[in-house]
Amino acid sequence: MTETESIAYDVVVLGAGPVGENVADRTRAAGLSTAIVESELVGGECSYWACMPSKALLRPVIARADALRLPGLSQAVQGPLDTPAVLARRDDFTAHWKDDGQVRWVEGIGADLYRGHGRLAGPRTVTVTGADGSVRTLTARHAVAVSTGTRALLPDLPGLAEVQPWTSREATSAKAAPGRLIVVGGGVVATEMATAWQALGSQVTVLVRGKGLLPRMEPFAGELVAEALTDVGVEVRTGTSVESVARENGAVVVVTAAGDRIEADEILFATGRVPHTDDIGLDTVGLEPASWLPVDDSLRVTGTDWLYAVGDVNHRALLTHQGKYQARIAGAAIAARAAGDPVRAEPWGPHTAAADHHAVPQVVFTDPEAAAVGLSLAEAEQAGYRVRAVDVEFSSVAGASLYGDGYKGRARMVVDLEDEVLRGVTFVGPGVGELIHSATVAVAGQVPVSRLWHAVPSYPTISEVWLRLLETYRG
């Protein structure tokens, strides 16, 4: 092992995923010298194993489902998807798991990239161990930003290691569709991958320990998605816990708590995420290894004046777009503190990640899509708001009927009866992912219901669901 001299920067960023890249982009734009450290591919989980490959897999599935609802087109798409072509397009979206383009982007903003395993080695100090064993020491004059994200959580089950289960990484990068696939879990990864692989040729069985799918959304979201999955041949088993797994003659064998035996060719565990902080030197700065990193609204780690935790690693909102939003806030806060300027902490100020508390949007790219922002009815009531839920079926919207025969979906807005603003909105139905930003603006902007009445939706679009919601609320 050889060690070079210490190299000083204004800012050192651990992790070159979209969050770390955006922190570096903002600090470089502010004139701060910045180093980025990455142990895998520049571009991170989202680019190679999550957002981009999963949506590349799902887009042909959703487009075909939309076409099947349209007379005059449905007969042309009755056959199966061309699975090799879909996988090839997925590979293009991941740049075939090569990061040359992302590296050029880092170089273009004027940041320095260090490949290797980065670890904190005391306050404002990061060591980078390269593949050849060489060690570089980087020091940060102003800030170190940890943007190392999360990894899949696998349960402690007998026989699991021998089975070699899929996580989200294998599910999005597989080279062929398994004949039979068991998906364990009921959240976003589970429902999206069940949607994709069933359409690409697998027979999918979903095992959910709880009562239904998408438990963090309004109950009707999971119900409608489960119904649609069942309609296309997925077997959805709720209230089902896995007791053990094994490989027998090449097949995966699952035994449930009820004693049922289920066989498949592969098994995907989509049962949660844990912070990727187990070996980044947290102990050298008085923090617990493998822990989530609590932060204030400027993304600075509690109890420090130099360490930031941005993106999934702080457990505020495990979504790429929220992580990038946090990166913009953190970059602005780091630059302000470096310049000796005041950090403005007022609600919705330039150094405050207020959306993490009040207006987090999410889209689940199943068929139908499920999209939500803000609080569900149950969450709003638990938070102490006096609220009313207003529900509308999309069948009442002319634009939905034009979208395709048999369009099925529902919308809900949760209205604060004291302030008459929206605390949350949920849409379920084909194409609703493109509706959610209008709801995000309404929730984040705390737009009064009386003002929303004058935001006129175009006819005939599915955006007219807003008019139906407001009419229902006014009675």
mmCIF file of C-alpha atoms in Angstrom, residues 72-438:
data_model
loop_
_atom_site.group_PDB
_atom_site.id
_atom_site.type_symbol
_atom_site.label_atom_id
_atom_site.label_comp_id
_atom_site.label_asym_id
_atom_site.label_seq_id
_atom_site.Cartn_x
_atom_site.Cartn_y
_atom_site.Cartn_z
ATOM 1 C CA GLY A 72 -58.271 0.220 -33.914
ATOM 2 C CA LEU A 73 -54.904 -0.374 -32.293
ATOM 3 C CA SER A 74 -55.507 -3.189 -29.825
ATOM 4 C CA GLN A 75 -55.560 -5.885 -32.519
ATOM 5 C CA ALA A 76 -52.080 -4.844 -33.647
ATOM 6 C CA VAL A 77 -50.507 -5.431 -30.223
ATOM 7 C CA GLN A 78 -52.092 -8.723 -29.198
ATOM 8 C CA GLY A 79 -48.823 -10.612 -29.380
ATOM 9 C CA PRO A 80 -46.144 -10.744 -26.690
ATOM 10 C CA LEU A 81 -43.480 -8.121 -26.232
ATOM 11 C CA ASP A 82 -40.158 -8.643 -27.971
ATOM 12 C CA THR A 83 -38.253 -9.302 -24.760
ATOM 13 C CA PRO A 84 -34.728 -9.291 -26.258
ATOM 14 C CA ALA A 85 -35.459 -5.911 -27.901
ATOM 15 C CA VAL A 86 -36.761 -4.481 -24.620
ATOM 16 C CA LEU A 87 -33.655 -5.694 -22.780
ATOM 17 C CA ALA A 88 -31.395 -4.290 -25.496
ATOM 18 C CA ARG A 89 -33.057 -0.885 -25.162
ATOM 19 C CA ARG A 90 -32.601 -1.131 -21.377
ATOM 20 C CA ASP A 91 -28.908 -1.792 -21.958
ATOM 21 C CA ASP A 92 -28.682 1.361 -24.100
ATOM 22 C CA PHE A 93 -30.219 3.398 -21.278
ATOM 23 C CA THR A 94 -27.538 2.162 -18.884
ATOM 24 C CA ALA A 95 -24.802 2.864 -21.469
ATOM 25 C CA HIS A 96 -24.072 -0.860 -21.154
ATOM 26 C CA TRP A 97 -22.908 -0.203 -17.593
ATOM 27 C CA LYS A 98 -20.070 2.043 -18.697
ATOM 28 C CA ASP A 99 -19.700 5.501 -17.187
ATOM 29 C CA ASP A 100 -17.577 7.315 -19.788
ATOM 30 C CA GLY A 101 -20.271 9.920 -20.430
ATOM 31 C CA GLN A 102 -20.752 10.620 -16.736
ATOM 32 C CA VAL A 103 -17.003 10.964 -16.251
ATOM 33 C CA ARG A 104 -16.893 13.542 -19.046
ATOM 34 C CA TRP A 105 -19.678 15.457 -17.284
ATOM 35 C CA VAL A 106 -17.682 15.553 -14.027
ATOM 36 C CA GLU A 107 -14.658 16.788 -15.921
ATOM 37 C CA GLY A 108 -16.831 19.379 -17.659
ATOM 38 C CA ILE A 109 -17.891 21.045 -14.410
ATOM 39 C CA GLY A 110 -14.283 21.236 -13.276
ATOM 40 C CA ALA A 111 -14.495 18.739 -10.411
ATOM 41 C CA ASP A 112 -11.779 16.151 -9.762
ATOM 42 C CA LEU A 113 -12.824 12.483 -9.747
ATOM 43 C CA TYR A 114 -11.127 9.947 -7.496
ATOM 44 C CA ARG A 115 -11.954 6.294 -8.082
ATOM 45 C CA GLY A 116 -11.736 4.018 -5.081
ATOM 46 C CA HIS A 117 -13.176 3.374 -1.662
ATOM 47 C CA GLY A 118 -13.602 6.610 0.273
ATOM 48 C CA ARG A 119 -13.587 6.713 4.055
ATOM 49 C CA LEU A 120 -13.680 9.495 6.574
ATOM 50 C CA ALA A 121 -10.436 9.642 8.529
ATOM 51 C CA GLY A 122 -11.325 12.319 11.042
ATOM 52 C CA PRO A 123 -12.910 15.763 10.665
ATOM 53 C CA ARG A 124 -12.703 17.181 7.126
ATOM 54 C CA THR A 125 -10.488 14.299 5.992
ATOM 55 C CA VAL A 126 -11.203 11.526 3.476
ATOM 56 C CA THR A 127 -8.891 8.707 2.409
ATOM 57 C CA VAL A 128 -9.374 7.051 -0.985
ATOM 58 C CA THR A 129 -8.050 3.534 -1.484
ATOM 59 C CA GLY A 130 -7.669 2.682 -5.156
ATOM 60 C CA ALA A 131 -7.948 -0.710 -6.810
ATOM 61 C CA ASP A 132 -4.151 -0.921 -6.879
ATOM 62 C CA GLY A 133 -3.931 -0.389 -3.122
ATOM 63 C CA SER A 134 -2.710 3.188 -3.355
ATOM 64 C CA VAL A 135 -4.119 5.636 -0.820
ATOM 65 C CA ARG A 136 -4.776 9.318 -1.315
ATOM 66 C CA THR A 137 -5.745 11.677 1.477
ATOM 67 C CA LEU A 138 -8.155 14.499 0.668
ATOM 68 C CA THR A 139 -8.838 17.350 3.071
ATOM 69 C CA ALA A 140 -11.827 19.671 2.902
ATOM 70 C CA ARG A 141 -11.499 23.312 3.900
ATOM 71 C CA HIS A 142 -15.263 23.762 4.196
ATOM 72 C CA ALA A 143 -17.353 20.609 3.860
ATOM 73 C CA VAL A 144 -17.532 16.885 3.270
ATOM 74 C CA ALA A 145 -20.817 15.690 1.761
ATOM 75 C CA VAL A 146 -21.776 12.034 2.197
ATOM 76 C CA SER A 147 -23.968 10.889 -0.708
ATOM 77 C CA THR A 148 -23.370 7.146 -0.583
ATOM 78 C CA GLY A 149 -27.052 6.189 -0.773
ATOM 79 C CA THR A 150 -28.488 2.834 0.237
ATOM 80 C CA ARG A 151 -28.274 -0.837 -0.605
ATOM 81 C CA ALA A 152 -30.886 -3.576 -0.592
ATOM 82 C CA LEU A 153 -31.915 -5.072 2.732
ATOM 83 C CA LEU A 154 -32.015 -8.852 2.722
ATOM 84 C CA PRO A 155 -33.819 -10.689 5.528
ATOM 85 C CA ASP A 156 -32.079 -13.170 7.817
ATOM 86 C CA LEU A 157 -33.587 -16.353 6.401
ATOM 87 C CA PRO A 158 -32.317 -19.933 6.484
ATOM 88 C CA GLY A 159 -30.833 -20.905 3.136
ATOM 89 C CA LEU A 160 -30.851 -17.414 1.641
ATOM 90 C CA ALA A 161 -27.150 -17.157 0.803
ATOM 91 C CA GLU A 162 -27.174 -20.434 -1.153
ATOM 92 C CA VAL A 163 -30.194 -19.303 -3.198
ATOM 93 C CA GLN A 164 -28.354 -16.240 -4.559
ATOM 94 C CA PRO A 165 -31.503 -14.097 -4.538
ATOM 95 C CA TRP A 166 -32.156 -11.135 -6.757
ATOM 96 C CA THR A 167 -32.193 -7.660 -5.291
ATOM 97 C CA SER A 168 -33.294 -4.602 -7.245
ATOM 98 C CA ARG A 169 -29.925 -4.668 -9.032
ATOM 99 C CA GLU A 170 -30.389 -8.132 -10.501
ATOM 100 C CA ALA A 171 -34.037 -7.414 -11.279
ATOM 101 C CA THR A 172 -33.171 -4.414 -13.434
ATOM 102 C CA SER A 173 -30.072 -5.879 -15.100
ATOM 103 C CA ALA A 174 -31.122 -9.489 -15.813
ATOM 104 C CA LYS A 175 -30.235 -10.741 -19.284
ATOM 105 C CA ALA A 176 -33.345 -12.896 -19.715
ATOM 106 C CA ALA A 177 -36.786 -13.366 -18.224
ATOM 107 C CA PRO A 178 -36.949 -16.245 -15.741
ATOM 108 C CA GLY A 179 -39.754 -18.706 -16.409
ATOM 109 C CA ARG A 180 -41.085 -18.285 -12.879
ATOM 110 C CA LEU A 181 -40.272 -15.391 -10.541
ATOM 111 C CA ILE A 182 -41.202 -14.944 -6.887
ATOM 112 C CA VAL A 183 -41.238 -11.334 -5.688
ATOM 113 C CA VAL A 184 -41.125 -10.842 -1.924
ATOM 114 C CA GLY A 185 -42.434 -7.435 -0.880
ATOM 115 C CA GLY A 186 -45.274 -5.095 -1.669
ATOM 116 C CA GLY A 187 -43.683 -1.708 -2.228
ATOM 117 C CA VAL A 188 -42.533 0.221 -5.263
ATOM 118 C CA VAL A 189 -39.726 -2.092 -6.412
ATOM 119 C CA ALA A 190 -41.900 -5.173 -5.907
ATOM 120 C CA THR A 191 -44.884 -3.866 -7.860
ATOM 121 C CA GLU A 192 -42.848 -2.329 -10.684
ATOM 122 C CA MET A 193 -40.714 -5.428 -11.212
ATOM 123 C CA ALA A 194 -43.767 -7.713 -11.018
ATOM 124 C CA THR A 195 -45.359 -5.536 -13.729
ATOM 125 C CA ALA A 196 -42.254 -5.638 -15.922
ATOM 126 C CA TRP A 197 -41.278 -9.292 -15.727
ATOM 127 C CA GLN A 198 -44.821 -10.634 -16.030
ATOM 128 C CA ALA A 199 -45.134 -8.742 -19.318
ATOM 129 C CA LEU A 200 -41.667 -9.858 -20.444
ATOM 130 C CA GLY A 201 -42.523 -13.536 -20.128
ATOM 131 C CA SER A 202 -42.212 -14.599 -16.497
ATOM 132 C CA GLN A 203 -44.942 -16.113 -14.360
ATOM 133 C CA VAL A 204 -44.779 -13.882 -11.300
ATOM 134 C CA THR A 205 -45.936 -14.610 -7.768
ATOM 135 C CA VAL A 206 -45.898 -11.707 -5.286
ATOM 136 C CA LEU A 207 -45.665 -12.539 -1.589
ATOM 137 C CA VAL A 208 -46.687 -9.684 0.709
ATOM 138 C CA ARG A 209 -46.387 -9.951 4.472
ATOM 139 C CA GLY A 210 -48.882 -7.124 5.058
ATOM 140 C CA LYS A 211 -52.476 -6.569 4.032
ATOM 141 C CA GLY A 212 -51.833 -5.095 0.612
ATOM 142 C CA LEU A 213 -49.560 -3.421 -1.899
ATOM 143 C CA LEU A 214 -48.060 0.084 -1.702
ATOM 144 C CA PRO A 215 -48.702 0.470 2.037
ATOM 145 C CA ARG A 216 -47.334 4.029 2.161
ATOM 146 C CA MET A 217 -49.978 5.310 -0.242
ATOM 147 C CA GLU A 218 -53.733 5.633 0.094
ATOM 148 C CA PRO A 219 -55.239 2.126 0.424
ATOM 149 C CA PHE A 220 -57.064 2.350 -2.905
ATOM 150 C CA ALA A 221 -53.729 2.715 -4.728
ATOM 151 C CA GLY A 222 -52.550 -0.726 -3.668
ATOM 152 C CA GLU A 223 -55.984 -2.210 -4.281
ATOM 153 C CA LEU A 224 -56.176 -0.976 -7.872
ATOM 154 C CA VAL A 225 -52.603 -2.038 -8.657
ATOM 155 C CA ALA A 226 -53.186 -5.494 -7.129
ATOM 156 C CA GLU A 227 -56.359 -5.907 -9.176
ATOM 157 C CA ALA A 228 -54.541 -4.971 -12.375
ATOM 158 C CA LEU A 229 -51.616 -7.301 -11.644
ATOM 159 C CA THR A 230 -54.039 -10.144 -11.035
ATOM 160 C CA ASP A 231 -55.819 -9.388 -14.317
ATOM 161 C CA VAL A 232 -52.575 -9.900 -16.280
ATOM 162 C CA GLY A 233 -51.788 -13.181 -14.549
ATOM 163 C CA VAL A 234 -49.686 -12.253 -11.513
ATOM 164 C CA GLU A 235 -50.539 -14.192 -8.370
ATOM 165 C CA VAL A 236 -50.669 -11.782 -5.422
ATOM 166 C CA ARG A 237 -50.658 -13.377 -1.976
ATOM 167 C CA THR A 238 -51.127 -11.002 0.948
ATOM 168 C CA GLY A 239 -50.595 -11.865 4.603
ATOM 169 C CA THR A 240 -47.825 -14.250 3.543
ATOM 170 C CA SER A 241 -44.489 -14.489 5.339
ATOM 171 C CA VAL A 242 -41.476 -16.389 4.022
ATOM 172 C CA GLU A 243 -40.002 -18.809 6.568
ATOM 173 C CA SER A 244 -37.214 -20.384 4.507
ATOM 174 C CA VAL A 245 -35.760 -20.605 1.007
ATOM 175 C CA ALA A 246 -33.618 -23.208 -0.716
ATOM 176 C CA ARG A 247 -32.351 -24.332 -4.122
ATOM 177 C CA GLU A 248 -33.501 -27.795 -5.126
ATOM 178 C CA ASN A 249 -32.484 -29.154 -8.533
ATOM 179 C CA GLY A 250 -31.885 -25.595 -9.703
ATOM 180 C CA ALA A 251 -35.280 -24.277 -8.597
ATOM 181 C CA VAL A 252 -35.962 -21.869 -5.751
ATOM 182 C CA VAL A 253 -38.240 -23.363 -3.111
ATOM 183 C CA VAL A 254 -39.996 -21.052 -0.667
ATOM 184 C CA VAL A 255 -41.771 -22.285 2.439
ATOM 185 C CA THR A 256 -44.258 -19.820 3.942
ATOM 186 C CA ALA A 257 -45.341 -19.411 7.554
ATOM 187 C CA ALA A 258 -48.553 -21.244 6.637
ATOM 188 C CA GLY A 259 -46.522 -24.211 5.422
ATOM 189 C CA ASP A 260 -47.136 -23.621 1.723
ATOM 190 C CA ARG A 261 -44.373 -24.593 -0.692
ATOM 191 C CA ILE A 262 -43.822 -22.377 -3.746
ATOM 192 C CA GLU A 263 -41.302 -23.020 -6.522
ATOM 193 C CA ALA A 264 -39.720 -20.612 -9.003
ATOM 194 C CA ASP A 265 -36.611 -20.134 -11.095
ATOM 195 C CA GLU A 266 -35.564 -16.898 -9.360
ATOM 196 C CA ILE A 267 -36.603 -14.943 -6.298
ATOM 197 C CA LEU A 268 -36.466 -11.166 -5.830
ATOM 198 C CA PHE A 269 -36.389 -9.694 -2.346
ATOM 199 C CA ALA A 270 -37.731 -6.126 -2.400
ATOM 200 C CA THR A 271 -38.004 -5.746 1.352
ATOM 201 C CA GLY A 272 -36.387 -2.417 2.077
ATOM 202 C CA ARG A 273 -33.143 -0.468 2.012
ATOM 203 C CA VAL A 274 -30.344 0.176 4.505
ATOM 204 C CA PRO A 275 -27.847 3.065 4.513
ATOM 205 C CA HIS A 276 -24.572 2.494 2.691
ATOM 206 C CA THR A 277 -22.562 3.802 5.635
ATOM 207 C CA ASP A 278 -21.104 0.655 7.168
ATOM 208 C CA ASP A 279 -17.540 1.217 5.965
ATOM 209 C CA ILE A 280 -17.094 4.940 5.356
ATOM 210 C CA GLY A 281 -15.303 5.797 8.585
ATOM 211 C CA LEU A 282 -18.199 7.229 10.586
ATOM 212 C CA ASP A 283 -16.539 5.988 13.774
ATOM 213 C CA THR A 284 -13.618 8.361 13.147
ATOM 214 C CA VAL A 285 -15.919 11.352 13.612
ATOM 215 C CA GLY A 286 -17.990 10.020 16.531
ATOM 216 C CA LEU A 287 -20.860 8.556 14.510
ATOM 217 C CA GLU A 288 -22.256 5.033 14.402
ATOM 218 C CA PRO A 289 -21.205 2.901 11.400
ATOM 219 C CA ALA A 290 -24.083 1.558 9.278
ATOM 220 C CA SER A 291 -26.449 4.221 10.635
ATOM 221 C CA TRP A 292 -28.705 6.734 8.921
ATOM 222 C CA LEU A 293 -27.305 10.244 9.262
ATOM 223 C CA PRO A 294 -29.705 12.770 10.835
ATOM 224 C CA VAL A 295 -29.484 16.254 9.384
ATOM 225 C CA ASP A 296 -30.982 19.713 9.758
ATOM 226 C CA ASP A 297 -32.903 21.339 6.925
ATOM 227 C CA SER A 298 -29.688 22.549 5.288
ATOM 228 C CA LEU A 299 -28.587 18.874 5.165
ATOM 229 C CA ARG A 300 -25.802 19.374 7.712
ATOM 230 C CA VAL A 301 -25.310 16.372 9.993
ATOM 231 C CA THR A 302 -26.560 17.014 13.501
ATOM 232 C CA GLY A 303 -23.781 18.070 15.870
ATOM 233 C CA THR A 304 -21.248 18.997 13.172
ATOM 234 C CA ASP A 305 -20.333 22.195 11.361
ATOM 235 C CA TRP A 306 -18.645 20.594 8.310
ATOM 236 C CA LEU A 307 -20.323 17.254 7.521
ATOM 237 C CA TYR A 308 -23.363 16.988 5.241
ATOM 238 C CA ALA A 309 -25.489 13.930 4.422
ATOM 239 C CA VAL A 310 -27.446 14.311 1.200
ATOM 240 C CA GLY A 311 -29.941 11.956 -0.431
ATOM 241 C CA ASP A 312 -31.129 8.547 0.739
ATOM 242 C CA VAL A 313 -28.404 8.297 3.361
ATOM 243 C CA ASN A 314 -30.230 10.765 5.655
ATOM 244 C CA HIS A 315 -33.527 8.789 5.456
ATOM 245 C CA ARG A 316 -35.682 11.845 4.832
ATOM 246 C CA ALA A 317 -37.101 10.877 1.446
ATOM 247 C CA LEU A 318 -35.612 7.923 -0.415
ATOM 248 C CA LEU A 319 -36.261 9.181 -3.937
ATOM 249 C CA THR A 320 -33.803 10.342 -6.585
ATOM 250 C CA HIS A 321 -35.609 13.613 -7.291
ATOM 251 C CA GLN A 322 -35.723 14.462 -3.580
ATOM 252 C CA GLY A 323 -32.036 13.669 -3.260
ATOM 253 C CA LYS A 324 -31.225 15.987 -6.149
ATOM 254 C CA TYR A 325 -33.418 18.654 -4.562
ATOM 255 C CA GLN A 326 -31.515 18.215 -1.301
ATOM 256 C CA ALA A 327 -28.255 18.468 -3.247
ATOM 257 C CA ARG A 328 -29.275 21.869 -4.600
ATOM 258 C CA ILE A 329 -30.108 23.034 -1.061
ATOM 259 C CA ALA A 330 -26.905 21.597 0.414
ATOM 260 C CA GLY A 331 -24.742 23.104 -2.322
ATOM 261 C CA ALA A 332 -26.263 26.520 -1.703
ATOM 262 C CA ALA A 333 -25.798 26.182 2.059
ATOM 263 C CA ILE A 334 -22.173 25.044 1.736
ATOM 264 C CA ALA A 335 -21.401 27.939 -0.603
ATOM 265 C CA ALA A 336 -23.067 30.471 1.711
ATOM 266 C CA ARG A 337 -21.176 29.253 4.772
ATOM 267 C CA ALA A 338 -17.897 29.179 2.835
ATOM 268 C CA ALA A 339 -18.445 32.816 1.865
ATOM 269 C CA GLY A 340 -19.392 33.806 5.391
ATOM 270 C CA ASP A 341 -22.920 34.665 4.286
ATOM 271 C CA PRO A 342 -25.956 33.964 6.470
ATOM 272 C CA VAL A 343 -27.746 30.681 5.876
ATOM 273 C CA ARG A 344 -31.425 31.473 5.511
ATOM 274 C CA ALA A 345 -33.455 28.926 7.445
ATOM 275 C CA GLU A 346 -36.939 30.318 6.916
ATOM 276 C CA PRO A 347 -39.605 27.955 5.546
ATOM 277 C CA TRP A 348 -39.156 27.420 1.795
ATOM 278 C CA GLY A 349 -35.962 29.486 1.833
ATOM 279 C CA PRO A 350 -32.956 28.764 -0.429
ATOM 280 C CA HIS A 351 -31.152 26.810 2.305
ATOM 281 C CA THR A 352 -34.123 24.834 3.656
ATOM 282 C CA ALA A 353 -35.237 21.434 2.366
ATOM 283 C CA ALA A 354 -38.859 22.089 3.317
ATOM 284 C CA ALA A 355 -40.316 19.840 0.608
ATOM 285 C CA ASP A 356 -38.964 16.812 2.491
ATOM 286 C CA HIS A 357 -41.575 17.501 5.154
ATOM 287 C CA HIS A 358 -44.545 18.811 3.188
ATOM 288 C CA ALA A 359 -44.491 18.079 -0.524
ATOM 289 C CA VAL A 360 -42.688 14.878 -1.514
ATOM 290 C CA PRO A 361 -43.993 13.557 -4.872
ATOM 291 C CA GLN A 362 -43.678 9.975 -6.036
ATOM 292 C CA VAL A 363 -44.783 7.984 -9.073
ATOM 293 C CA VAL A 364 -45.076 4.194 -9.180
ATOM 294 C CA PHE A 365 -44.760 3.126 -12.835
ATOM 295 C CA THR A 366 -47.142 0.192 -12.756
ATOM 296 C CA ASP A 367 -50.258 -0.214 -14.900
ATOM 297 C CA PRO A 368 -52.181 1.688 -13.651
ATOM 298 C CA GLU A 369 -49.695 4.264 -12.448
ATOM 299 C CA ALA A 370 -49.962 5.457 -8.866
ATOM 300 C CA ALA A 371 -48.808 8.978 -8.037
ATOM 301 C CA ALA A 372 -48.973 10.898 -4.785
ATOM 302 C CA VAL A 373 -47.653 14.029 -3.109
ATOM 303 C CA GLY A 374 -47.876 15.267 0.460
ATOM 304 C CA LEU A 375 -49.831 13.442 3.143
ATOM 305 C CA SER A 376 -52.327 10.627 2.828
ATOM 306 C CA LEU A 377 -55.602 10.974 4.717
ATOM 307 C CA ALA A 378 -54.324 8.793 7.555
ATOM 308 C CA GLU A 379 -51.037 10.704 7.783
ATOM 309 C CA ALA A 380 -52.820 14.070 7.835
ATOM 310 C CA GLU A 381 -55.114 12.926 10.617
ATOM 311 C CA GLN A 382 -52.174 11.529 12.594
ATOM 312 C CA ALA A 383 -50.407 14.883 12.191
ATOM 313 C CA GLY A 384 -53.357 16.588 13.871
ATOM 314 C CA TYR A 385 -54.892 18.348 10.865
ATOM 315 C CA ARG A 386 -58.658 18.619 10.588
ATOM 316 C CA VAL A 387 -59.082 17.333 7.063
ATOM 317 C CA ARG A 388 -61.569 16.005 4.565
ATOM 318 C CA ALA A 389 -60.818 13.502 1.797
ATOM 319 C CA VAL A 390 -62.484 14.159 -1.557
ATOM 320 C CA ASP A 391 -62.585 11.218 -3.978
ATOM 321 C CA VAL A 392 -63.442 11.141 -7.681
ATOM 322 C CA GLU A 393 -63.439 8.260 -10.157
ATOM 323 C CA PHE A 394 -61.651 8.998 -13.420
ATOM 324 C CA SER A 395 -64.656 7.550 -15.245
ATOM 325 C CA SER A 396 -66.285 10.962 -14.718
ATOM 326 C CA VAL A 397 -63.552 12.680 -16.778
ATOM 327 C CA ALA A 398 -64.000 12.950 -20.554
ATOM 328 C CA GLY A 399 -60.277 12.910 -21.214
ATOM 329 C CA ALA A 400 -59.933 9.581 -19.432
ATOM 330 C CA SER A 401 -62.505 7.951 -21.718
ATOM 331 C CA LEU A 402 -60.525 9.172 -24.738
ATOM 332 C CA TYR A 403 -57.362 7.724 -23.221
ATOM 333 C CA GLY A 404 -58.752 4.236 -23.747
ATOM 334 C CA ASP A 405 -61.704 1.920 -23.206
ATOM 335 C CA GLY A 406 -62.077 0.638 -19.692
ATOM 336 C CA TYR A 407 -59.947 3.387 -18.146
ATOM 337 C CA LYS A 408 -60.049 2.709 -14.420
ATOM 338 C CA GLY A 409 -58.675 5.031 -11.764
ATOM 339 C CA ARG A 410 -59.353 7.237 -8.806
ATOM 340 C CA ALA A 411 -58.216 10.598 -7.476
ATOM 341 C CA ARG A 412 -58.172 11.912 -3.935
ATOM 342 C CA MET A 413 -57.321 15.280 -2.483
ATOM 343 C CA VAL A 414 -56.931 15.785 1.263
ATOM 344 C CA VAL A 415 -58.175 19.263 2.183
ATOM 345 C CA ASP A 416 -57.190 21.095 5.364
ATOM 346 C CA LEU A 417 -60.541 22.420 6.584
ATOM 347 C CA GLU A 418 -58.915 25.152 8.683
ATOM 348 C CA ASP A 419 -56.727 26.742 6.007
ATOM 349 C CA GLU A 420 -58.550 25.346 2.941
ATOM 350 C CA VAL A 421 -55.313 24.214 1.306
ATOM 351 C CA LEU A 422 -54.317 20.768 0.103
ATOM 352 C CA ARG A 423 -52.272 18.566 2.414
ATOM 353 C CA GLY A 424 -52.029 15.703 -0.060
ATOM 354 C CA VAL A 425 -53.154 14.416 -3.445
ATOM 355 C CA THR A 426 -53.184 10.882 -4.879
ATOM 356 C CA PHE A 427 -53.940 9.802 -8.440
ATOM 357 C CA VAL A 428 -54.224 6.213 -9.685
ATOM 358 C CA GLY A 429 -54.784 5.476 -13.358
ATOM 359 C CA PRO A 430 -53.019 5.249 -16.720
ATOM 360 C CA GLY A 431 -50.890 8.315 -17.423
ATOM 361 C CA VAL A 432 -51.363 9.991 -14.041
ATOM 362 C CA GLY A 433 -47.615 10.348 -13.470
ATOM 363 C CA GLU A 434 -47.763 13.412 -15.711
ATOM 364 C CA LEU A 435 -50.489 14.903 -13.492
ATOM 365 C CA ILE A 436 -48.600 14.804 -10.228
ATOM 366 C CA HIS A 437 -46.538 17.955 -10.720
ATOM 367 C CA SER A 438 -49.682 20.070 -10.812
#
